[in-house]
Amino acid sequence: FFRSKAMSCARIAIIGAGMCGSVCAWALARKGVHVTVFEMGRGVGGRMATRRSRDFPGFSCNHGAPLFYAKQEAFQEIVQMLVGEGVLKVWDGDFGSMNPATKEVAKDAPARAYVGVPGMSSAVEPLTRGVEMRLQTQVTRVERRNQQWFVTDKDTQESAAFDWLVVTTHALAHDRWKEIFGTPPPLQAAAPSLHSPAASALVKSLGEVETVPVMALMMAFGASPLWDRLPLDVARVEGSDVVSKIIRQPVAGSPFVVVVVHSTFDFARQRRSVVGSGGTTAIMGAATDAIKEEAVIAELYTGFTDCIRPWVGEVPKPLFGPLLHRWGACFPLPAPEYPTPAGVAAADVGLVCVGDHLGPEAGSVEAAAMAGLKGADTILAALGLDARL
């Protein structure tokens, strides 16, 4: 990780510190561009976040993406750099599908996949090294004045002027923002004053992004040979209306095993109002309902035990959890094309909107990273800086 000798006085604000925003920040910062990243969560990673708990020391849970693939050359270069940093390694588990009703198991063909060390968020953290980070900061207003962007958080604290604004989440222009937080989506509210057809097209596309929700259940069990009876480390579950995926995560040097359960899309859709009281959305002010949350936890836990009982028998009580998290916007459906001829930018107002929710590739760590590079390349080109190393 290094900075180019060709420094720039441009100031860039990036909203979102998932893989997309973090790669974008890294690609800009290495060219000497000043970057400030605003992230609503407690740490970086987005869907590659790693949940930890003070209540259960040693607990480390990848409750989003359990692994990822790198097929495109530009992303492979970043991955190899992170492997060299010791924060990524080649995954050595088994991935496939299992059917609890028939006990059929089908392993996927071997393919090189990667996991973070010690957690998935560890692979994102080096990308933001040397970047100004504003964690646990919910952006509630963005405004362009005198050809510069100003960003305001929920505490009405306005940040210094920025030349470019990079938005890596569709939430800032989507109606669900108001449904969750009770206020207008910030980018949607700012769009009319921009007087930019390109910006209007970007904001419109963000507002039309379709996603499928997933509930994630996280828990730790005592280490036991029974967990070795599970035929797969990451299993797509067939035939269940409740559970879509079960992930077994041994924790090196710990006397327990972490298990993550993902719900089906329909299960999460039907429980749209439940967000999980320990998640970032709730911490930032979304309404929660403890009774409904406990009911969802119970349903999902029962679905999980029903799915694994044919292999492990009766499931012991967890040592910790279950905890519930709702992924409401992390699984976008593909869009047929980019929203503007320029792809992701409204250069006339210094706005870039990127993420795997825009364009034909959606819902993967690699697509998010490539979108971050695309956003950075767009800005670097406008600044007259070479995007390549």
Short mmCIF file of N, CA, C and O in Angstrom, two decimals, residues 21-123:
data_model
loop_
_atom_site.label_atom_id
_atom_site.label_comp_id
_atom_site.label_asym_id
_atom_site.label_seq_id
_atom_site.Cartn_x
_atom_site.Cartn_y
_atom_site.Cartn_z
N GLY A 21 -16.87 0.48 -1.10
CA GLY A 21 -16.36 1.76 -0.62
C GLY A 21 -14.91 1.69 -0.19
O GLY A 21 -14.14 2.63 -0.41
N SER A 22 -14.52 0.56 0.40
CA SER A 22 -13.14 0.42 0.88
C SER A 22 -12.16 0.30 -0.27
O SER A 22 -11.07 0.89 -0.24
N VAL A 23 -12.52 -0.46 -1.32
CA VAL A 23 -11.66 -0.57 -2.50
C VAL A 23 -11.55 0.78 -3.20
O VAL A 23 -10.48 1.20 -3.63
N CYS A 24 -12.67 1.49 -3.29
CA CYS A 24 -12.66 2.81 -3.91
C CYS A 24 -11.75 3.75 -3.13
O CYS A 24 -10.93 4.48 -3.72
N ALA A 25 -11.86 3.72 -1.80
CA ALA A 25 -11.01 4.58 -0.95
C ALA A 25 -9.53 4.23 -1.14
O ALA A 25 -8.69 5.13 -1.26
N TRP A 26 -9.22 2.94 -1.17
CA TRP A 26 -7.83 2.50 -1.35
C TRP A 26 -7.27 2.95 -2.69
O TRP A 26 -6.16 3.48 -2.77
N ALA A 27 -8.06 2.78 -3.75
CA ALA A 27 -7.58 3.13 -5.08
C ALA A 27 -7.35 4.63 -5.22
O ALA A 27 -6.44 5.07 -5.94
N LEU A 28 -8.14 5.44 -4.52
CA LEU A 28 -7.96 6.89 -4.56
C LEU A 28 -6.81 7.33 -3.66
O LEU A 28 -5.97 8.14 -4.05
N ALA A 29 -6.76 6.77 -2.45
CA ALA A 29 -5.74 7.19 -1.47
C ALA A 29 -4.34 6.86 -1.95
O ALA A 29 -3.39 7.60 -1.68
N ARG A 30 -4.16 5.77 -2.66
CA ARG A 30 -2.81 5.41 -3.11
C ARG A 30 -2.29 6.39 -4.16
O ARG A 30 -1.10 6.39 -4.47
N LYS A 31 -3.20 7.21 -4.71
CA LYS A 31 -2.81 8.26 -5.65
C LYS A 31 -2.70 9.61 -4.96
O LYS A 31 -2.56 10.64 -5.63
N GLY A 32 -2.78 9.62 -3.64
CA GLY A 32 -2.59 10.86 -2.91
C GLY A 32 -3.84 11.70 -2.76
O GLY A 32 -3.77 12.83 -2.28
N VAL A 33 -4.99 11.16 -3.14
CA VAL A 33 -6.25 11.90 -3.01
C VAL A 33 -6.73 11.78 -1.56
O VAL A 33 -6.68 10.71 -0.95
N HIS A 34 -7.20 12.88 -1.00
CA HIS A 34 -7.70 12.87 0.38
C HIS A 34 -9.11 12.28 0.39
O HIS A 34 -10.01 12.77 -0.28
N VAL A 35 -9.28 11.21 1.16
CA VAL A 35 -10.55 10.49 1.21
C VAL A 35 -11.07 10.46 2.64
O VAL A 35 -10.33 10.18 3.58
N THR A 36 -12.37 10.72 2.80
CA THR A 36 -13.06 10.54 4.07
C THR A 36 -14.19 9.55 3.84
O THR A 36 -15.01 9.73 2.94
N VAL A 37 -14.23 8.50 4.65
CA VAL A 37 -15.25 7.46 4.51
C VAL A 37 -16.23 7.55 5.68
O VAL A 37 -15.82 7.56 6.84
N PHE A 38 -17.51 7.62 5.35
CA PHE A 38 -18.57 7.65 6.36
C PHE A 38 -19.24 6.27 6.39
O PHE A 38 -19.72 5.79 5.37
N GLU A 39 -19.27 5.67 7.55
CA GLU A 39 -19.81 4.31 7.69
C GLU A 39 -20.75 4.25 8.90
O GLU A 39 -20.37 4.65 10.00
N MET A 40 -21.95 3.75 8.66
CA MET A 40 -22.95 3.69 9.72
C MET A 40 -22.62 2.61 10.75
O MET A 40 -23.00 2.71 11.92
N GLY A 41 -21.91 1.57 10.34
CA GLY A 41 -21.62 0.47 11.24
C GLY A 41 -20.46 0.75 12.18
O GLY A 41 -19.78 1.78 12.11
N ARG A 42 -20.22 -0.24 13.06
CA ARG A 42 -19.16 -0.10 14.04
C ARG A 42 -17.78 -0.39 13.46
O ARG A 42 -16.76 -0.13 14.09
N GLY A 43 -17.74 -0.97 12.28
CA GLY A 43 -16.48 -1.28 11.63
C GLY A 43 -16.68 -1.40 10.14
O GLY A 43 -17.78 -1.23 9.62
N VAL A 44 -15.60 -1.71 9.43
CA VAL A 44 -15.67 -1.83 7.98
C VAL A 44 -16.12 -3.24 7.60
O VAL A 44 -16.17 -4.14 8.43
N GLY A 45 -16.45 -3.40 6.33
CA GLY A 45 -16.76 -4.73 5.84
C GLY A 45 -18.10 -4.87 5.15
O GLY A 45 -18.23 -5.63 4.20
N GLY A 46 -19.13 -4.16 5.64
CA GLY A 46 -20.44 -4.34 5.03
C GLY A 46 -20.90 -5.79 5.17
O GLY A 46 -20.91 -6.34 6.28
N ARG A 47 -21.23 -6.42 4.05
CA ARG A 47 -21.66 -7.82 4.12
C ARG A 47 -20.50 -8.75 4.46
O ARG A 47 -20.70 -9.94 4.68
N MET A 48 -19.27 -8.21 4.50
CA MET A 48 -18.11 -8.98 4.96
C MET A 48 -17.79 -8.66 6.42
O MET A 48 -16.69 -8.88 6.89
N ALA A 49 -18.76 -8.15 7.13
CA ALA A 49 -18.54 -7.79 8.53
C ALA A 49 -18.35 -9.03 9.39
O ALA A 49 -18.85 -10.11 9.08
N THR A 50 -17.62 -8.85 10.48
CA THR A 50 -17.41 -9.90 11.47
C THR A 50 -18.00 -9.42 12.79
O THR A 50 -17.60 -8.38 13.31
N ARG A 51 -18.96 -10.17 13.31
CA ARG A 51 -19.60 -9.79 14.58
C ARG A 51 -18.81 -10.38 15.74
O ARG A 51 -18.49 -11.56 15.76
N ARG A 52 -18.54 -9.54 16.73
CA ARG A 52 -17.90 -9.96 17.97
C ARG A 52 -18.78 -9.54 19.14
O ARG A 52 -19.72 -8.77 18.97
N SER A 53 -18.46 -10.03 20.33
CA SER A 53 -19.29 -9.70 21.49
C SER A 53 -18.45 -9.60 22.75
O SER A 53 -17.61 -10.48 23.02
N ARG A 54 -18.68 -8.55 23.52
CA ARG A 54 -18.01 -8.41 24.81
C ARG A 54 -18.58 -9.40 25.82
O ARG A 54 -17.94 -9.73 26.81
N ASP A 55 -19.80 -9.86 25.56
CA ASP A 55 -20.46 -10.78 26.49
C ASP A 55 -19.93 -12.21 26.37
O ASP A 55 -20.20 -13.04 27.24
N PHE A 56 -19.21 -12.50 25.27
CA PHE A 56 -18.70 -13.85 25.06
C PHE A 56 -17.33 -13.75 24.42
O PHE A 56 -17.19 -13.77 23.20
N PRO A 57 -16.28 -13.56 25.23
CA PRO A 57 -14.93 -13.36 24.70
C PRO A 57 -14.52 -14.48 23.74
O PRO A 57 -14.76 -15.66 23.99
N GLY A 58 -13.92 -14.07 22.63
CA GLY A 58 -13.48 -15.03 21.63
C GLY A 58 -14.48 -15.28 20.54
O GLY A 58 -14.14 -15.89 19.51
N PHE A 59 -15.72 -14.82 20.74
CA PHE A 59 -16.75 -15.02 19.72
C PHE A 59 -16.44 -14.16 18.51
O PHE A 59 -16.23 -12.96 18.61
N SER A 60 -16.38 -14.78 17.34
CA SER A 60 -16.09 -14.08 16.08
C SER A 60 -16.91 -14.75 15.00
O SER A 60 -16.73 -15.94 14.72
N CYS A 61 -17.80 -14.00 14.40
CA CYS A 61 -18.79 -14.61 13.52
C CYS A 61 -18.90 -13.84 12.21
O CYS A 61 -19.21 -12.64 12.20
N ASN A 62 -18.64 -14.52 11.09
CA ASN A 62 -18.86 -13.94 9.76
C ASN A 62 -20.31 -14.18 9.38
O ASN A 62 -20.65 -15.24 8.86
N HIS A 63 -21.16 -13.21 9.66
CA HIS A 63 -22.60 -13.45 9.51
C HIS A 63 -23.14 -13.02 8.15
O HIS A 63 -24.34 -13.13 7.90
N GLY A 64 -22.24 -12.55 7.29
CA GLY A 64 -22.65 -12.22 5.92
C GLY A 64 -22.04 -13.21 4.95
O GLY A 64 -22.35 -14.40 4.98
N ALA A 65 -21.14 -12.74 4.10
CA ALA A 65 -20.48 -13.63 3.14
C ALA A 65 -19.52 -14.56 3.89
O ALA A 65 -18.62 -14.10 4.58
N PRO A 66 -19.68 -15.89 3.75
CA PRO A 66 -18.77 -16.81 4.43
C PRO A 66 -17.45 -17.01 3.69
O PRO A 66 -16.47 -17.46 4.27
N LEU A 67 -17.45 -16.68 2.40
CA LEU A 67 -16.27 -16.82 1.55
C LEU A 67 -16.55 -16.06 0.26
O LEU A 67 -17.66 -15.57 0.04
N PHE A 68 -15.54 -15.92 -0.60
CA PHE A 68 -15.77 -15.28 -1.88
C PHE A 68 -14.77 -15.78 -2.91
O PHE A 68 -13.77 -16.41 -2.58
N TYR A 69 -15.07 -15.48 -4.18
CA TYR A 69 -14.23 -15.90 -5.30
C TYR A 69 -13.63 -14.67 -5.99
O TYR A 69 -14.18 -13.57 -5.91
N ALA A 70 -12.52 -14.88 -6.66
CA ALA A 70 -11.85 -13.81 -7.41
C ALA A 70 -11.55 -14.34 -8.81
O ALA A 70 -10.64 -15.14 -8.99
N LYS A 71 -12.31 -13.87 -9.78
CA LYS A 71 -12.16 -14.36 -11.16
C LYS A 71 -11.55 -13.30 -12.08
O LYS A 71 -10.90 -13.65 -13.07
N GLN A 72 -11.79 -12.03 -11.79
CA GLN A 72 -11.31 -10.97 -12.67
C GLN A 72 -9.91 -10.52 -12.25
O GLN A 72 -9.60 -10.43 -11.06
N GLU A 73 -9.09 -10.22 -13.24
CA GLU A 73 -7.68 -9.96 -12.98
C GLU A 73 -7.45 -8.81 -12.00
O GLU A 73 -6.62 -8.91 -11.10
N ALA A 74 -8.19 -7.73 -12.17
CA ALA A 74 -7.98 -6.58 -11.28
C ALA A 74 -8.27 -6.94 -9.83
O ALA A 74 -7.57 -6.51 -8.91
N PHE A 75 -9.31 -7.73 -9.61
CA PHE A 75 -9.64 -8.13 -8.24
C PHE A 75 -8.65 -9.18 -7.73
O PHE A 75 -8.29 -9.18 -6.55
N GLN A 76 -8.18 -10.04 -8.61
CA GLN A 76 -7.18 -11.02 -8.22
C GLN A 76 -5.92 -10.35 -7.69
O GLN A 76 -5.29 -10.82 -6.73
N GLU A 77 -5.54 -9.22 -8.31
CA GLU A 77 -4.35 -8.49 -7.85
C GLU A 77 -4.55 -7.97 -6.44
O GLU A 77 -3.63 -8.02 -5.59
N ILE A 78 -5.75 -7.46 -6.15
CA ILE A 78 -6.04 -6.96 -4.80
C ILE A 78 -6.04 -8.13 -3.81
O ILE A 78 -5.49 -8.03 -2.71
N VAL A 79 -6.64 -9.24 -4.21
CA VAL A 79 -6.70 -10.41 -3.34
C VAL A 79 -5.30 -10.91 -3.00
O VAL A 79 -4.99 -11.19 -1.83
N GLN A 80 -4.43 -11.00 -3.99
CA GLN A 80 -3.08 -11.48 -3.73
C GLN A 80 -2.31 -10.52 -2.82
O GLN A 80 -1.49 -10.95 -2.00
N MET A 81 -2.57 -9.23 -2.96
CA MET A 81 -1.96 -8.25 -2.06
C MET A 81 -2.41 -8.49 -0.63
O MET A 81 -1.60 -8.45 0.32
N LEU A 82 -3.71 -8.79 -0.45
CA LEU A 82 -4.24 -9.03 0.89
C LEU A 82 -3.77 -10.38 1.45
O LEU A 82 -3.57 -10.51 2.66
N VAL A 83 -3.60 -11.35 0.58
CA VAL A 83 -3.01 -12.62 1.02
C VAL A 83 -1.60 -12.38 1.56
O VAL A 83 -1.19 -12.91 2.59
N GLY A 84 -0.85 -11.53 0.83
CA GLY A 84 0.50 -11.18 1.27
C GLY A 84 0.51 -10.46 2.60
O GLY A 84 1.47 -10.57 3.38
N GLU A 85 -0.57 -9.72 2.88
CA GLU A 85 -0.69 -9.02 4.17
C GLU A 85 -1.04 -9.98 5.30
O GLU A 85 -1.00 -9.60 6.48
N GLY A 86 -1.44 -11.20 4.94
CA GLY A 86 -1.81 -12.17 5.96
C GLY A 86 -3.24 -12.05 6.45
O GLY A 86 -3.60 -12.64 7.48
N VAL A 87 -4.08 -11.29 5.74
CA VAL A 87 -5.47 -11.09 6.17
C VAL A 87 -6.45 -11.87 5.31
O VAL A 87 -7.66 -11.82 5.54
N LEU A 88 -5.95 -12.59 4.32
CA LEU A 88 -6.76 -13.49 3.49
C LEU A 88 -6.03 -14.81 3.36
O LEU A 88 -4.80 -14.85 3.35
N LYS A 89 -6.81 -15.88 3.21
CA LYS A 89 -6.22 -17.17 2.91
C LYS A 89 -7.17 -17.96 2.02
O LYS A 89 -8.38 -17.66 1.95
N VAL A 90 -6.63 -18.97 1.36
CA VAL A 90 -7.47 -19.84 0.54
C VAL A 90 -8.31 -20.71 1.46
O VAL A 90 -7.81 -21.29 2.43
N TRP A 91 -9.59 -20.76 1.19
CA TRP A 91 -10.53 -21.54 2.01
C TRP A 91 -10.34 -23.02 1.72
O TRP A 91 -10.20 -23.43 0.55
N ASP A 92 -10.37 -23.85 2.75
CA ASP A 92 -10.14 -25.28 2.56
C ASP A 92 -11.33 -26.13 3.00
O ASP A 92 -11.19 -27.31 3.31
N GLY A 93 -12.52 -25.55 3.03
CA GLY A 93 -13.71 -26.28 3.45
C GLY A 93 -14.48 -26.88 2.29
O GLY A 93 -14.06 -26.81 1.13
N ASP A 94 -15.62 -27.48 2.61
CA ASP A 94 -16.51 -28.07 1.61
C ASP A 94 -17.78 -27.23 1.48
O ASP A 94 -18.39 -26.83 2.47
N PHE A 95 -18.16 -27.00 0.23
CA PHE A 95 -19.34 -26.19 -0.09
C PHE A 95 -20.24 -27.04 -0.97
O PHE A 95 -19.77 -27.77 -1.84
N GLY A 96 -21.55 -26.94 -0.75
CA GLY A 96 -22.46 -27.71 -1.58
C GLY A 96 -23.88 -27.59 -1.09
O GLY A 96 -24.25 -26.60 -0.45
N SER A 97 -24.68 -28.61 -1.35
CA SER A 97 -26.09 -28.58 -0.96
C SER A 97 -26.44 -29.85 -0.19
O SER A 97 -25.81 -30.90 -0.36
N MET A 98 -27.45 -29.72 0.67
CA MET A 98 -27.92 -30.89 1.41
C MET A 98 -29.43 -30.82 1.55
O MET A 98 -30.01 -29.73 1.66
N ASN A 99 -30.04 -31.98 1.54
CA ASN A 99 -31.49 -32.08 1.65
C ASN A 99 -31.83 -32.87 2.91
O ASN A 99 -31.61 -34.08 2.97
N PRO A 100 -32.34 -32.23 3.94
CA PRO A 100 -32.64 -32.92 5.20
C PRO A 100 -33.66 -34.04 5.05
O PRO A 100 -33.59 -35.04 5.78
N ALA A 101 -34.61 -33.89 4.12
CA ALA A 101 -35.65 -34.90 3.98
C ALA A 101 -35.11 -36.21 3.42
O ALA A 101 -35.54 -37.30 3.81
N THR A 102 -34.14 -36.12 2.51
CA THR A 102 -33.60 -37.31 1.85
C THR A 102 -32.20 -37.66 2.32
O THR A 102 -31.68 -38.73 1.97
N LYS A 103 -31.57 -36.78 3.07
CA LYS A 103 -30.17 -36.90 3.51
C LYS A 103 -29.20 -36.93 2.33
O LYS A 103 -28.07 -37.39 2.45
N GLU A 104 -29.64 -36.40 1.20
CA GLU A 104 -28.75 -36.31 0.04
C GLU A 104 -27.81 -35.13 0.21
O GLU A 104 -28.22 -34.04 0.63
N VAL A 105 -26.55 -35.33 -0.14
CA VAL A 105 -25.53 -34.29 -0.07
C VAL A 105 -24.80 -34.24 -1.40
O VAL A 105 -24.41 -35.28 -1.94
N ALA A 106 -24.64 -33.03 -1.94
CA ALA A 106 -23.91 -32.85 -3.20
C ALA A 106 -22.86 -31.78 -2.99
O ALA A 106 -23.19 -30.62 -2.73
N LYS A 107 -21.58 -32.18 -3.09
CA LYS A 107 -20.50 -31.22 -2.97
C LYS A 107 -20.27 -30.52 -4.29
O LYS A 107 -20.29 -31.14 -5.35
N ASP A 108 -20.05 -29.20 -4.21
CA ASP A 108 -19.73 -28.43 -5.41
C ASP A 108 -18.34 -28.81 -5.90
O ASP A 108 -17.48 -29.26 -5.12
N ALA A 109 -18.12 -28.62 -7.21
CA ALA A 109 -16.79 -28.86 -7.77
C ALA A 109 -15.79 -27.92 -7.11
O ALA A 109 -16.12 -26.76 -6.81
N PRO A 110 -14.59 -28.38 -6.85
CA PRO A 110 -13.59 -27.53 -6.19
C PRO A 110 -13.34 -26.24 -6.97
O PRO A 110 -13.23 -26.24 -8.19
N ALA A 111 -13.29 -25.13 -6.26
CA ALA A 111 -12.98 -23.83 -6.85
C ALA A 111 -12.26 -23.01 -5.80
O ALA A 111 -12.56 -23.11 -4.60
N ARG A 112 -11.30 -22.22 -6.23
CA ARG A 112 -10.50 -21.44 -5.27
C ARG A 112 -11.35 -20.32 -4.68
O ARG A 112 -11.83 -19.44 -5.39
N ALA A 113 -11.54 -20.40 -3.37
CA ALA A 113 -12.29 -19.38 -2.65
C ALA A 113 -11.40 -18.84 -1.53
O ALA A 113 -10.41 -19.47 -1.14
N TYR A 114 -11.80 -17.69 -1.00
CA TYR A 114 -10.98 -17.02 0.02
C TYR A 114 -11.83 -16.66 1.23
O TYR A 114 -13.03 -16.41 1.12
N VAL A 115 -11.15 -16.63 2.39
CA VAL A 115 -11.78 -16.17 3.63
C VAL A 115 -10.82 -15.22 4.34
O VAL A 115 -9.60 -15.30 4.17
N GLY A 116 -11.39 -14.33 5.14
CA GLY A 116 -10.57 -13.39 5.90
C GLY A 116 -9.93 -14.05 7.11
O GLY A 116 -10.44 -15.03 7.64
N VAL A 117 -8.81 -13.51 7.55
CA VAL A 117 -8.06 -14.02 8.69
C VAL A 117 -7.82 -12.89 9.70
O VAL A 117 -7.20 -11.88 9.34
N PRO A 118 -8.32 -12.98 10.95
CA PRO A 118 -9.09 -14.10 11.46
C PRO A 118 -10.56 -14.06 11.11
O PRO A 118 -11.25 -15.05 11.24
N GLY A 119 -11.07 -12.91 10.68
CA GLY A 119 -12.46 -12.79 10.26
C GLY A 119 -12.56 -12.12 8.91
O GLY A 119 -11.58 -11.55 8.41
N MET A 120 -13.75 -12.14 8.32
CA MET A 120 -13.91 -11.57 6.98
C MET A 120 -13.60 -10.07 6.96
O MET A 120 -13.02 -9.56 6.00
N SER A 121 -13.96 -9.35 8.01
CA SER A 121 -13.71 -7.91 8.02
C SER A 121 -12.21 -7.60 8.03
O SER A 121 -11.79 -6.52 7.61
N SER A 122 -11.40 -8.56 8.47
CA SER A 122 -9.95 -8.36 8.50
C SER A 122 -9.39 -8.12 7.10
O SER A 122 -8.37 -7.44 6.94
N ALA A 123 -10.06 -8.69 6.09
CA ALA A 123 -9.60 -8.54 4.72
C ALA A 123 -9.92 -7.17 4.15
O ALA A 123 -9.35 -6.76 3.12
#
